[in-house]
Amino acid sequence: MKLYNTLSRKVEEFVPSNPDEVKIYTCGPTVYSYAHIGNYTSYTYWDLLIRVLRLNGYKEKRVLNITDVGHLTSDSDLGEDKMEKGARREGKTVWEVAQMYMDDFLEKFRMLGLIEPSEICRATDYIDADKKLVEALDKAGYLYDTTDGLYFDTSKFPKYAEFARLDLENLRAGARVEYSDEKRNASDFAVWKWIREGEDHAMKWEFRGRMGYPGWHLECSTIIHERLGEPIDIHCGGVDHIPVHHTNEIAQTEGAFGGQMSKFWLHNNFITIDGEKISKSLGNVYYFSDLAEKGFSPIDFKMWLYQGHYQAERDFSFEQLAAAHARLTNYRNFAALRWQNGEKSDFVEARAEIMECLNSNLNSAGAFAVLDGVAKSGLAPTDDFLKFLDDAFGLEIRETTPDISDELKAKIAKRSEAKNEKDFALADKLRDEILERGIELLDSTDGVKWQYK
Ligand code: AMP
Ligand code: ZN
């Protein structure tokens, strides 16, 4: 199994430390508003990763965090607190807002048919462990205190720029205008924020005799240390996390505990909509409810995503989604052949080719090209082959393609009879009735076939 490792900027052979417990961490959502389809891109692609690992015989221990505390709207420790912003908008407490959007997030996670992580950890459950990590970093000499909080001195972590290939000189020049004189280096970041005189913060905890809250990269380092232990095998997230969030996670974890944080780092690219960035001001923020209004399911969205590669920037449109839906319908009709053809195939060669594609850095697009050929063959699949497809992609092909009812089968037979007797009016009437039930009839050389519309 080969994966692109952001650490080396190369496609590498993936070999876990323990095949029975592949340690994986995915940076999770900040639960301050409904997540749009772009936010689910990451989780949907990483579900493919989990599935491919399982097909290779690995068992995973996967942790996902839920950020239910103090993320700021900017990467630079400035700006508004996202949770407090959400709470003000909703007229609720930050805790209520967190619960509401976490529930919604998990509901969509299930609607997408994504495999539930082994553990889902809320950031607010790890505050004591956060404090321990801050103490460890302080003891190792990485921190300095400011009126705003305890900051990580990135100049003391020699490989700070390495992961993201950062140009610290440029960063320094660009940041001068933006930040206070208390910060020693432009790339320094808060590991713990103080609540200053005259300020308040809804979520706050006592630390060293003062009230404050964790800096916004801390929870991932903490949760990984507590729930998985370093080094983990794979750390995943969006490409936007490379220059700041993941860079800072590495500095915190490796600064406090030494060694390596993660052996592989996987990053998915962004989706655009009709060529534009997803943004409220452009009015192109789509939720699954918007897709449902146009007759598309979260599984159609998943099909659309998997038609491309996780590292490629993809452009979403409803035409593209319709095309993905049509392709999925084609696969479902291939699956429906199992109710109609006596002879079935295991597609041993195609299965191997699909595995080869998936093992080549999750090339799902290549795997679908193989599947298109299989679907065109006219041969019916065995149940085992369909199970393999669903294990690989989670597109629920097998369970959404049940046999038609005996009553419909009788109607199809009656329509064939009418046709044979040249009663075309009756035959057409029956065909239309069957179509109304979502089943289309195709007359072929070896008899009538039905398919889902
Ligand atoms: P936000 O709540 O806007 O900070 O988004 C949370 C995370 O969702 C980001 O850190 C990204 O990794 C991911 N994300 C946001 N927009 C997109 C997008 N258009 N495509 C893919 N991922 C996205
Ligand atoms: Zn993270």
Short mmCIF file of C-alpha atoms in Angstrom, two decimals, residues 63-384:
data_model
loop_
_atom_site.label_atom_id
_atom_site.label_comp_id
_atom_site.label_asym_id
_atom_site.label_seq_id
_atom_site.Cartn_x
_atom_site.Cartn_y
_atom_site.Cartn_z
CA VAL A 63 -9.24 8.94 16.97
CA LEU A 64 -11.21 11.98 15.85
CA ASN A 65 -11.36 15.11 17.96
CA ILE A 66 -14.27 17.47 18.29
CA THR A 67 -13.16 21.05 18.85
CA ASP A 68 -15.73 22.39 21.28
CA VAL A 69 -13.52 25.09 22.74
CA GLY A 70 -12.02 28.46 21.86
CA HIS A 71 -10.84 28.25 18.28
CA LEU A 72 -10.21 31.72 16.97
CA THR A 73 -11.38 32.86 13.57
CA SER A 74 -7.78 33.53 12.52
CA ASP A 75 -4.66 31.37 12.45
CA SER A 76 -2.63 34.03 14.25
CA ASP A 77 -4.22 33.81 17.70
CA LEU A 78 -6.16 36.96 16.92
CA GLY A 79 -9.81 37.48 16.03
CA GLU A 80 -13.02 36.28 17.51
CA ASP A 81 -13.62 33.01 19.33
CA LYS A 82 -15.63 30.78 17.00
CA MET A 83 -17.64 29.11 19.76
CA GLU A 84 -18.61 32.41 21.37
CA LYS A 85 -19.58 33.80 18.00
CA GLY A 86 -21.84 30.77 17.45
CA ALA A 87 -23.39 31.12 20.89
CA ARG A 88 -24.18 34.81 20.36
CA ARG A 89 -25.76 34.09 17.00
CA GLU A 90 -27.95 31.31 18.42
CA GLY A 91 -28.77 32.93 21.75
CA LYS A 92 -27.46 29.80 23.49
CA THR A 93 -24.59 28.96 25.79
CA VAL A 94 -21.32 27.82 24.23
CA TRP A 95 -21.93 24.38 25.73
CA GLU A 96 -25.37 24.10 24.13
CA VAL A 97 -24.00 25.25 20.79
CA ALA A 98 -21.22 22.66 20.98
CA GLN A 99 -23.67 19.84 21.73
CA MET A 100 -26.10 20.86 19.01
CA TYR A 101 -23.52 21.06 16.21
CA MET A 102 -21.66 18.00 17.39
CA ASP A 103 -24.90 15.99 17.19
CA ASP A 104 -25.55 17.38 13.72
CA PHE A 105 -22.01 16.61 12.60
CA LEU A 106 -22.28 12.99 13.75
CA GLU A 107 -25.67 12.61 12.10
CA LYS A 108 -24.22 13.70 8.73
CA PHE A 109 -21.22 11.45 9.35
CA ARG A 110 -23.65 8.51 9.55
CA MET A 111 -25.68 9.69 6.56
CA LEU A 112 -22.47 9.62 4.55
CA GLY A 113 -22.03 6.00 5.61
CA LEU A 114 -18.62 6.77 7.15
CA ILE A 115 -17.05 4.23 9.48
CA GLU A 116 -17.30 5.44 13.05
CA PRO A 117 -13.88 6.27 14.54
CA SER A 118 -12.69 4.04 17.41
CA GLU A 119 -12.83 7.09 19.66
CA ILE A 120 -14.34 10.53 19.37
CA CYS A 121 -12.74 12.92 21.85
CA ARG A 122 -14.11 16.29 22.87
CA ALA A 123 -11.42 18.89 23.49
CA THR A 124 -13.07 20.07 26.72
CA ASP A 125 -12.61 16.59 28.23
CA TYR A 126 -8.82 16.98 27.94
CA ILE A 127 -8.13 20.26 29.72
CA ASP A 128 -6.14 18.65 32.55
CA ALA A 129 -4.00 16.81 30.03
CA ASP A 130 -3.58 20.11 28.12
CA LYS A 131 -2.19 21.69 31.27
CA LYS A 132 0.27 18.82 31.68
CA LEU A 133 1.47 19.32 28.13
CA VAL A 134 1.93 23.04 28.73
CA GLU A 135 3.99 22.24 31.86
CA ALA A 136 6.14 19.79 29.91
CA LEU A 137 6.80 22.40 27.22
CA ASP A 138 7.62 25.01 29.82
CA LYS A 139 9.99 22.64 31.57
CA ALA A 140 11.73 21.95 28.27
CA GLY A 141 12.23 25.71 27.87
CA TYR A 142 10.02 26.38 24.88
CA LEU A 143 7.56 28.84 26.43
CA TYR A 144 7.51 32.51 27.36
CA ASP A 145 4.79 34.43 29.04
CA THR A 146 3.00 37.47 27.60
CA THR A 147 -0.01 39.45 28.77
CA ASP A 148 -2.01 37.48 26.18
CA GLY A 149 -0.86 34.00 27.05
CA LEU A 150 1.94 31.46 27.16
CA TYR A 151 3.65 31.39 23.79
CA PHE A 152 5.77 28.75 22.08
CA ASP A 153 9.10 30.21 20.98
CA THR A 154 9.43 28.65 17.54
CA SER A 155 13.07 29.76 17.22
CA LYS A 156 13.90 27.18 19.91
CA PHE A 157 12.52 24.34 17.79
CA PRO A 158 15.14 24.12 15.02
CA LYS A 159 13.06 22.09 12.57
CA TYR A 160 9.99 24.33 12.90
CA ALA A 161 10.05 25.41 9.24
CA GLU A 162 10.77 21.93 7.89
CA PHE A 163 7.32 20.32 7.70
CA ALA A 164 5.63 23.10 5.76
CA ARG A 165 8.86 24.23 4.01
CA LEU A 166 8.16 27.62 5.56
CA ASP A 167 10.07 30.71 4.61
CA LEU A 168 10.50 32.20 8.06
CA GLU A 169 12.27 35.30 6.74
CA ASN A 170 9.26 36.21 4.64
CA LEU A 171 6.90 35.34 7.45
CA ARG A 172 8.76 37.72 9.72
CA ALA A 173 8.61 40.56 7.22
CA GLY A 174 4.92 40.01 6.45
CA ALA A 175 3.81 39.70 10.03
CA ARG A 176 5.43 42.83 11.40
CA VAL A 177 2.38 44.94 10.80
CA GLU A 178 0.05 42.36 12.22
CA TYR A 179 1.29 41.51 15.65
CA SER A 180 2.23 42.89 18.98
CA ASP A 181 5.77 43.47 20.20
CA GLU A 182 5.34 40.84 22.91
CA LYS A 183 5.65 38.04 20.38
CA ARG A 184 9.29 37.14 19.76
CA ASN A 185 8.86 35.55 16.33
CA ALA A 186 6.08 35.90 13.79
CA SER A 187 5.50 32.14 13.82
CA ASP A 188 5.22 31.89 17.64
CA PHE A 189 1.82 30.70 18.82
CA ALA A 190 -0.17 30.55 22.06
CA VAL A 191 -0.36 27.22 23.86
CA TRP A 192 -2.42 28.76 26.66
CA LYS A 193 -4.35 32.01 26.60
CA TRP A 194 -4.91 34.23 29.64
CA ILE A 195 -8.12 36.07 30.27
CA ARG A 196 -6.95 39.61 30.82
CA GLU A 197 -8.34 42.24 33.17
CA GLY A 198 -11.64 43.53 31.86
CA GLU A 199 -12.07 40.59 29.46
CA ASP A 200 -14.19 37.51 29.81
CA HIS A 201 -14.46 34.20 28.08
CA ALA A 202 -17.33 31.73 28.32
CA MET A 203 -15.11 28.67 28.52
CA LYS A 204 -12.35 29.11 31.06
CA TRP A 205 -10.24 27.05 33.41
CA GLU A 206 -7.93 27.80 36.29
CA PHE A 207 -4.22 27.38 35.58
CA ARG A 208 -1.35 28.68 37.71
CA GLY A 209 -3.81 30.71 39.77
CA ARG A 210 -5.34 32.52 36.79
CA MET A 211 -8.21 31.88 34.42
CA GLY A 212 -7.53 30.99 30.85
CA TYR A 213 -8.11 28.46 28.09
CA PRO A 214 -6.00 26.29 25.78
CA GLY A 215 -4.40 27.63 22.62
CA TRP A 216 -6.00 26.39 19.50
CA HIS A 217 -3.50 23.72 18.40
CA LEU A 218 -3.03 22.14 21.77
CA GLU A 219 -5.90 19.65 21.87
CA CYS A 220 -4.63 17.56 18.95
CA SER A 221 -1.20 17.09 20.55
CA THR A 222 -2.84 16.29 23.87
CA ILE A 223 -5.45 13.85 22.57
CA ILE A 224 -2.90 12.01 20.44
CA HIS A 225 -0.60 11.66 23.43
CA GLU A 226 -3.38 10.48 25.73
CA ARG A 227 -5.34 8.20 23.42
CA LEU A 228 -2.80 6.87 20.91
CA GLY A 229 0.77 7.58 22.01
CA GLU A 230 3.56 8.68 19.70
CA PRO A 231 4.53 8.00 17.08
CA ILE A 232 1.19 7.45 15.41
CA ASP A 233 1.08 5.87 11.95
CA ILE A 234 -1.03 8.40 10.05
CA HIS A 235 -2.17 11.91 10.80
CA CYS A 236 -4.74 13.35 8.40
CA GLY A 237 -6.32 16.69 7.71
CA GLY A 238 -6.94 19.38 5.10
CA VAL A 239 -4.07 21.05 3.19
CA ASP A 240 -4.87 24.29 4.99
CA HIS A 241 -3.52 22.67 8.15
CA ILE A 242 0.03 22.22 6.85
CA PRO A 243 1.59 25.67 7.44
CA VAL A 244 0.15 26.47 10.87
CA HIS A 245 -1.97 23.90 12.65
CA HIS A 246 0.02 20.75 11.87
CA THR A 247 3.33 22.59 12.01
CA ASN A 248 2.41 23.73 15.52
CA GLU A 249 1.13 20.30 16.55
CA ILE A 250 4.53 18.85 15.60
CA ALA A 251 6.40 21.57 17.52
CA GLN A 252 4.30 20.96 20.65
CA THR A 253 4.41 17.16 20.60
CA GLU A 254 8.00 16.70 19.56
CA GLY A 255 9.08 19.58 21.78
CA ALA A 256 7.43 18.04 24.84
CA PHE A 257 8.01 14.33 24.27
CA GLY A 258 10.88 14.11 21.76
CA GLY A 259 10.73 11.47 19.01
CA GLN A 260 8.39 11.68 16.07
CA MET A 261 4.72 12.65 16.22
CA SER A 262 3.49 10.80 13.14
CA LYS A 263 5.17 8.69 10.49
CA PHE A 264 2.75 9.65 7.72
CA TRP A 265 0.92 12.91 7.18
CA LEU A 266 -1.92 12.87 4.64
CA HIS A 267 -3.63 16.01 3.39
CA ASN A 268 -6.71 16.38 1.26
CA ASN A 269 -7.19 19.30 -1.08
CA PHE A 270 -10.13 21.70 -1.16
CA ILE A 271 -13.26 21.66 -3.23
CA THR A 272 -14.38 24.77 -5.08
CA ILE A 273 -17.90 25.47 -6.30
CA ASP A 274 -18.31 26.54 -9.93
CA GLY A 275 -14.66 27.57 -9.82
CA GLU A 276 -15.06 29.70 -6.68
CA LYS A 277 -13.94 29.30 -3.11
CA ILE A 278 -16.81 28.30 -0.81
CA SER A 279 -17.87 31.44 0.99
CA LYS A 280 -20.95 33.03 2.49
CA SER A 281 -20.42 36.25 0.57
CA LEU A 282 -20.57 34.38 -2.75
CA GLY A 283 -23.75 32.60 -1.61
CA ASN A 284 -22.32 29.23 -2.59
CA VAL A 285 -22.18 27.53 0.82
CA TYR A 286 -24.00 24.26 0.23
CA TYR A 287 -25.21 21.91 2.94
CA PHE A 288 -26.55 18.38 2.49
CA SER A 289 -30.05 19.84 2.82
CA ASP A 290 -29.41 21.86 -0.37
CA LEU A 291 -28.33 18.69 -2.15
CA ALA A 292 -31.42 16.85 -0.87
CA GLU A 293 -33.68 19.60 -2.21
CA LYS A 294 -32.35 18.81 -5.67
CA GLY A 295 -32.81 15.09 -5.16
CA PHE A 296 -29.22 14.13 -4.28
CA SER A 297 -28.06 12.14 -1.29
CA PRO A 298 -24.83 12.36 0.75
CA ILE A 299 -23.84 9.09 -0.98
CA ASP A 300 -24.07 10.85 -4.37
CA PHE A 301 -21.70 13.48 -2.97
CA LYS A 302 -19.34 10.74 -1.84
CA MET A 303 -19.46 9.19 -5.33
CA TRP A 304 -18.62 12.58 -6.81
CA LEU A 305 -15.66 13.03 -4.44
CA TYR A 306 -14.26 9.57 -5.12
CA GLN A 307 -14.37 10.17 -8.87
CA GLY A 308 -11.40 12.42 -8.25
CA HIS A 309 -8.30 12.21 -6.11
CA TYR A 310 -8.02 13.46 -2.55
CA GLN A 311 -4.94 15.52 -3.39
CA ALA A 312 -6.55 17.29 -6.33
CA GLU A 313 -8.53 20.48 -6.00
CA ARG A 314 -11.99 19.52 -7.25
CA ASP A 315 -14.67 21.74 -8.67
CA PHE A 316 -18.18 20.92 -7.56
CA SER A 317 -21.32 21.73 -9.56
CA PHE A 318 -24.79 20.24 -9.63
CA GLU A 319 -24.14 19.01 -13.21
CA GLN A 320 -21.10 17.12 -11.90
CA LEU A 321 -23.16 15.75 -9.04
CA ALA A 322 -25.85 14.59 -11.47
CA ALA A 323 -23.16 12.80 -13.50
CA ALA A 324 -21.89 11.10 -10.34
CA HIS A 325 -25.45 10.09 -9.44
CA ALA A 326 -25.91 8.60 -12.94
CA ARG A 327 -22.68 6.62 -12.59
CA LEU A 328 -23.80 5.30 -9.24
CA THR A 329 -27.18 4.32 -10.72
CA ASN A 330 -25.25 2.43 -13.39
CA TYR A 331 -23.37 0.50 -10.69
CA ARG A 332 -26.62 -0.22 -8.89
CA ASN A 333 -28.11 -1.63 -12.08
CA PHE A 334 -25.03 -3.77 -12.49
CA ALA A 335 -25.73 -5.04 -8.94
CA ALA A 336 -29.40 -5.61 -9.84
CA LEU A 337 -28.30 -8.09 -12.52
CA ARG A 338 -27.71 -10.59 -9.73
CA TRP A 339 -31.49 -11.02 -9.50
CA GLN A 340 -31.80 -11.62 -13.22
CA ASN A 341 -28.83 -13.60 -14.54
CA GLY A 342 -28.33 -17.20 -13.50
CA GLU A 343 -24.59 -17.17 -13.95
CA LYS A 344 -22.53 -14.82 -11.77
CA SER A 345 -18.93 -13.70 -11.80
CA ASP A 346 -16.50 -12.94 -8.99
CA PHE A 347 -14.49 -10.66 -11.30
CA VAL A 348 -11.25 -11.87 -9.78
CA GLU A 349 -9.03 -9.92 -12.16
CA ALA A 350 -11.01 -6.71 -11.88
CA ARG A 351 -10.97 -7.02 -8.12
CA ALA A 352 -7.17 -7.25 -8.16
CA GLU A 353 -6.99 -4.24 -10.47
CA ILE A 354 -9.29 -2.21 -8.22
CA MET A 355 -7.11 -3.12 -5.21
CA GLU A 356 -4.02 -2.10 -7.13
CA CYS A 357 -5.52 1.31 -7.87
CA LEU A 358 -6.61 1.83 -4.26
CA ASN A 359 -3.22 0.74 -2.98
CA SER A 360 -1.61 3.33 -5.26
CA ASN A 361 -2.24 6.32 -3.02
CA LEU A 362 -6.03 5.82 -2.96
CA ASN A 363 -6.60 6.12 -6.70
CA SER A 364 -10.36 5.73 -6.53
CA ALA A 365 -10.83 7.32 -9.97
CA GLY A 366 -8.74 4.53 -11.50
CA ALA A 367 -10.71 1.94 -9.53
CA PHE A 368 -13.98 3.29 -10.95
CA ALA A 369 -12.60 3.10 -14.49
CA VAL A 370 -12.07 -0.63 -13.87
CA LEU A 371 -15.56 -0.94 -12.40
CA ASP A 372 -17.10 0.79 -15.44
CA GLY A 373 -15.64 -1.99 -17.61
CA VAL A 374 -17.05 -4.64 -15.29
CA ALA A 375 -20.48 -3.00 -15.27
CA LYS A 376 -20.48 -2.92 -19.08
CA SER A 377 -19.73 -6.65 -19.37
CA GLY A 378 -23.39 -7.62 -18.93
CA LEU A 379 -22.30 -10.29 -16.43
CA ALA A 380 -23.96 -10.40 -13.03
CA PRO A 381 -21.84 -10.00 -9.88
CA THR A 382 -21.67 -12.46 -7.01
CA ASP A 383 -22.76 -11.24 -3.62
CA ASP A 384 -19.13 -11.48 -2.55
#
